[in-house]
Amino acid sequence: MLEKSGESMHADTLAVHAGRNPTAHGGTVNVPVWRASTICFPDMASLQHARQNPDTEISYGIYGTPTVRALQDAVAQMEGGHRALVASSGLAAISAAILAFASPGDHILMVDSVYGPTRRLCDQGLSRLGISVTYYDPLESEPGGLIRPETKLIYAESPGSQTFEVQDIPALAAVARSAGIPLLLDNSWGTPYHFASFRHGVDISIHAATKYIAGHSDVMLGLVVANERWYPQLREHMVLHGMCASPDDCYLALRGLRTIGARLKQQSAAALHIAQWLQQQPQVASVLHPALPGFAGHALWKRDFTGAASLFAVELRTQSEAAVRAMVEGMSLFAIGASWGGFESLVFPAYPGPERALRPWTGGQLVRLHIGLEEPGDLVADLAAGLVRAQAHPDWATV
Ligand SMILES: *Cc1c(COP(=O)(O)O)cnc(C)c1O
């Protein structure tokens, strides 16, 4: 029933109901953790049947147990895709998705504002395999001129890592479609809750489920969701290469997904409140947050997303890394730590500068903030003290 009406259902409802079968698993609300390598069969015919129906039957642990399938089904349904597959991390999901469509001698188009490790995968991993990469401007919606006969995919990430450029995904999808190649999107910030990738023309959506989907800073997990056209090629590659993930981690990610709406509503509202407060502070040059009306990508964000995540960056009126250290090292609530999407607030100095090929960052020092579920006033007080510490540093105005 849910399968048919999923398209019209609200994301809050889907987050609760997608991937659930109330009559299976002894009536438990959550699909239990099915741990398995071997699946035993009463006869060869049932084994054959399971192998011939790999998306609906289970035949061996690597292809997923009911726990893994439930997570895959829930995310695919929420995002409007055909099917999803898991990988052991977000980065593993990214490499699997790219390598499913690009082979030695091929070429791919990669957005310049991409997540740093994806960029290193391109520059060090793909180049070793003889796959060439052209970076395109995230603000360019028609990079069609960069497409060559051997171009096999366009890769997008919106908003971009650290600098939050919003991409025109439907325009990119049109370019990819006319070239007969898939558009891949890293939708970790958008999440299946705030960005319906497949309604905007994306062919392959990738999630660091480590972030908002799992949501509690205790799981490494990736997901790749595909539409019907490109799913078989993706699946073939991921099965060939033995991609899988632990049912325990999938269980935790699915439990996280059930509350993604409540968490994101509270965290997004707090993040916007804090971003607006930061805009008023004398130590702040700008705030990079797609939901702020003055931000460059605001109109596209408003057109395509149903909400904003609680991750953004603030540009300080200093070039001094030491002043930034003075700020981030003295926080009482914001912990210094990589990753984001958990229930707790994090602070991380961002250095997009040297990596960017097309739009090197030339502004002040950037600090990335992830806003958790704490009371926003408490977070503001922590940040206010941090800004004072930064400005009091002797290098604030001199470096
Ligand atoms: C963290 C992150 C990833 C990678 O996820 P991991 O699970 O940490 O490997 C991918 N894309 C973006 C945008 C990220 O921030």
PDB file of C-alpha atoms in Angstrom, residues 15 19-20 25 28-35 65-72 74-75 86 209 213-216 218-221 223 245-259 263:
ATOM      1  CA  ALA A  15      10.375   8.601   7.408  1.00  0.00           C
ATOM      2  CA  GLY A  19      10.550   0.165   4.540  1.00  0.00           C
ATOM      3  CA  ARG A  20       8.336  -1.235   7.289  1.00  0.00           C
ATOM      4  CA  HIS A  25       9.198 -10.007  12.007  1.00  0.00           C
ATOM      5  CA  THR A  28       8.095  -5.889  16.092  1.00  0.00           C
ATOM      6  CA  VAL A  29       8.013  -2.223  15.121  1.00  0.00           C
ATOM      7  CA  ASN A  30      11.655  -2.287  14.028  1.00  0.00           C
ATOM      8  CA  VAL A  31      13.094  -4.900  11.712  1.00  0.00           C
ATOM      9  CA  PRO A  32      15.430  -6.876  13.983  1.00  0.00           C
ATOM     10  CA  VAL A  33      19.146  -7.166  13.297  1.00  0.00           C
ATOM     11  CA  TRP A  34      19.416 -10.087  10.906  1.00  0.00           C
ATOM     12  CA  ARG A  35      23.061 -11.128  11.107  1.00  0.00           C
ATOM     13  CA  THR A  65      19.640  -9.430   4.996  1.00  0.00           C
ATOM     14  CA  PRO A  66      16.136  -8.108   5.761  1.00  0.00           C
ATOM     15  CA  THR A  67      17.665  -5.428   8.025  1.00  0.00           C
ATOM     16  CA  VAL A  68      19.795  -4.079   5.185  1.00  0.00           C
ATOM     17  CA  ARG A  69      16.904  -4.313   2.720  1.00  0.00           C
ATOM     18  CA  ALA A  70      14.599  -2.380   5.047  1.00  0.00           C
ATOM     19  CA  LEU A  71      17.026   0.541   5.187  1.00  0.00           C
ATOM     20  CA  GLN A  72      17.594   0.441   1.435  1.00  0.00           C
ATOM     21  CA  ALA A  74      13.109   3.165   3.192  1.00  0.00           C
ATOM     22  CA  VAL A  75      15.688   5.559   1.743  1.00  0.00           C
ATOM     23  CA  VAL A  86      24.577   0.141   0.936  1.00  0.00           C
ATOM     24  CA  ALA A 209      24.401   7.944   5.892  1.00  0.00           C
ATOM     25  CA  ILE A 213      20.493   9.577   8.368  1.00  0.00           C
ATOM     26  CA  ALA A 214      22.253   7.663  11.151  1.00  0.00           C
ATOM     27  CA  GLY A 215      22.281  10.940  13.052  1.00  0.00           C
ATOM     28  CA  HIS A 216      24.031   9.952  16.277  1.00  0.00           C
ATOM     29  CA  ASP A 218      28.199   6.348  15.963  1.00  0.00           C
ATOM     30  CA  VAL A 219      27.894   4.764  12.502  1.00  0.00           C
ATOM     31  CA  MET A 220      29.936   4.750   9.269  1.00  0.00           C
ATOM     32  CA  LEU A 221      27.636   3.989   6.354  1.00  0.00           C
ATOM     33  CA  LEU A 223      23.985   4.558   0.454  1.00  0.00           C
ATOM     34  CA  ALA A 245      27.618  -3.094   5.149  1.00  0.00           C
ATOM     35  CA  SER A 246      26.964  -4.564   8.558  1.00  0.00           C
ATOM     36  CA  PRO A 247      23.319  -5.235   9.495  1.00  0.00           C
ATOM     37  CA  ASP A 248      24.005  -3.685  12.906  1.00  0.00           C
ATOM     38  CA  ASP A 249      25.008  -0.399  11.286  1.00  0.00           C
ATOM     39  CA  CYS A 250      22.033  -0.576   8.928  1.00  0.00           C
ATOM     40  CA  TYR A 251      19.764  -1.130  11.940  1.00  0.00           C
ATOM     41  CA  LEU A 252      21.157   1.982  13.626  1.00  0.00           C
ATOM     42  CA  ALA A 253      20.881   4.022  10.436  1.00  0.00           C
ATOM     43  CA  LEU A 254      17.260   2.978   9.980  1.00  0.00           C
ATOM     44  CA  ARG A 255      16.502   3.868  13.599  1.00  0.00           C
ATOM     45  CA  GLY A 256      18.114   7.243  12.935  1.00  0.00           C
ATOM     46  CA  LEU A 257      16.076   7.748   9.781  1.00  0.00           C
ATOM     47  CA  ARG A 258      12.797   7.374  11.718  1.00  0.00           C
ATOM     48  CA  THR A 259      13.496  10.622  13.601  1.00  0.00           C
ATOM     49  CA  ARG A 263      15.888  16.289  14.388  1.00  0.00           C
TER      50      ARG A 263
END
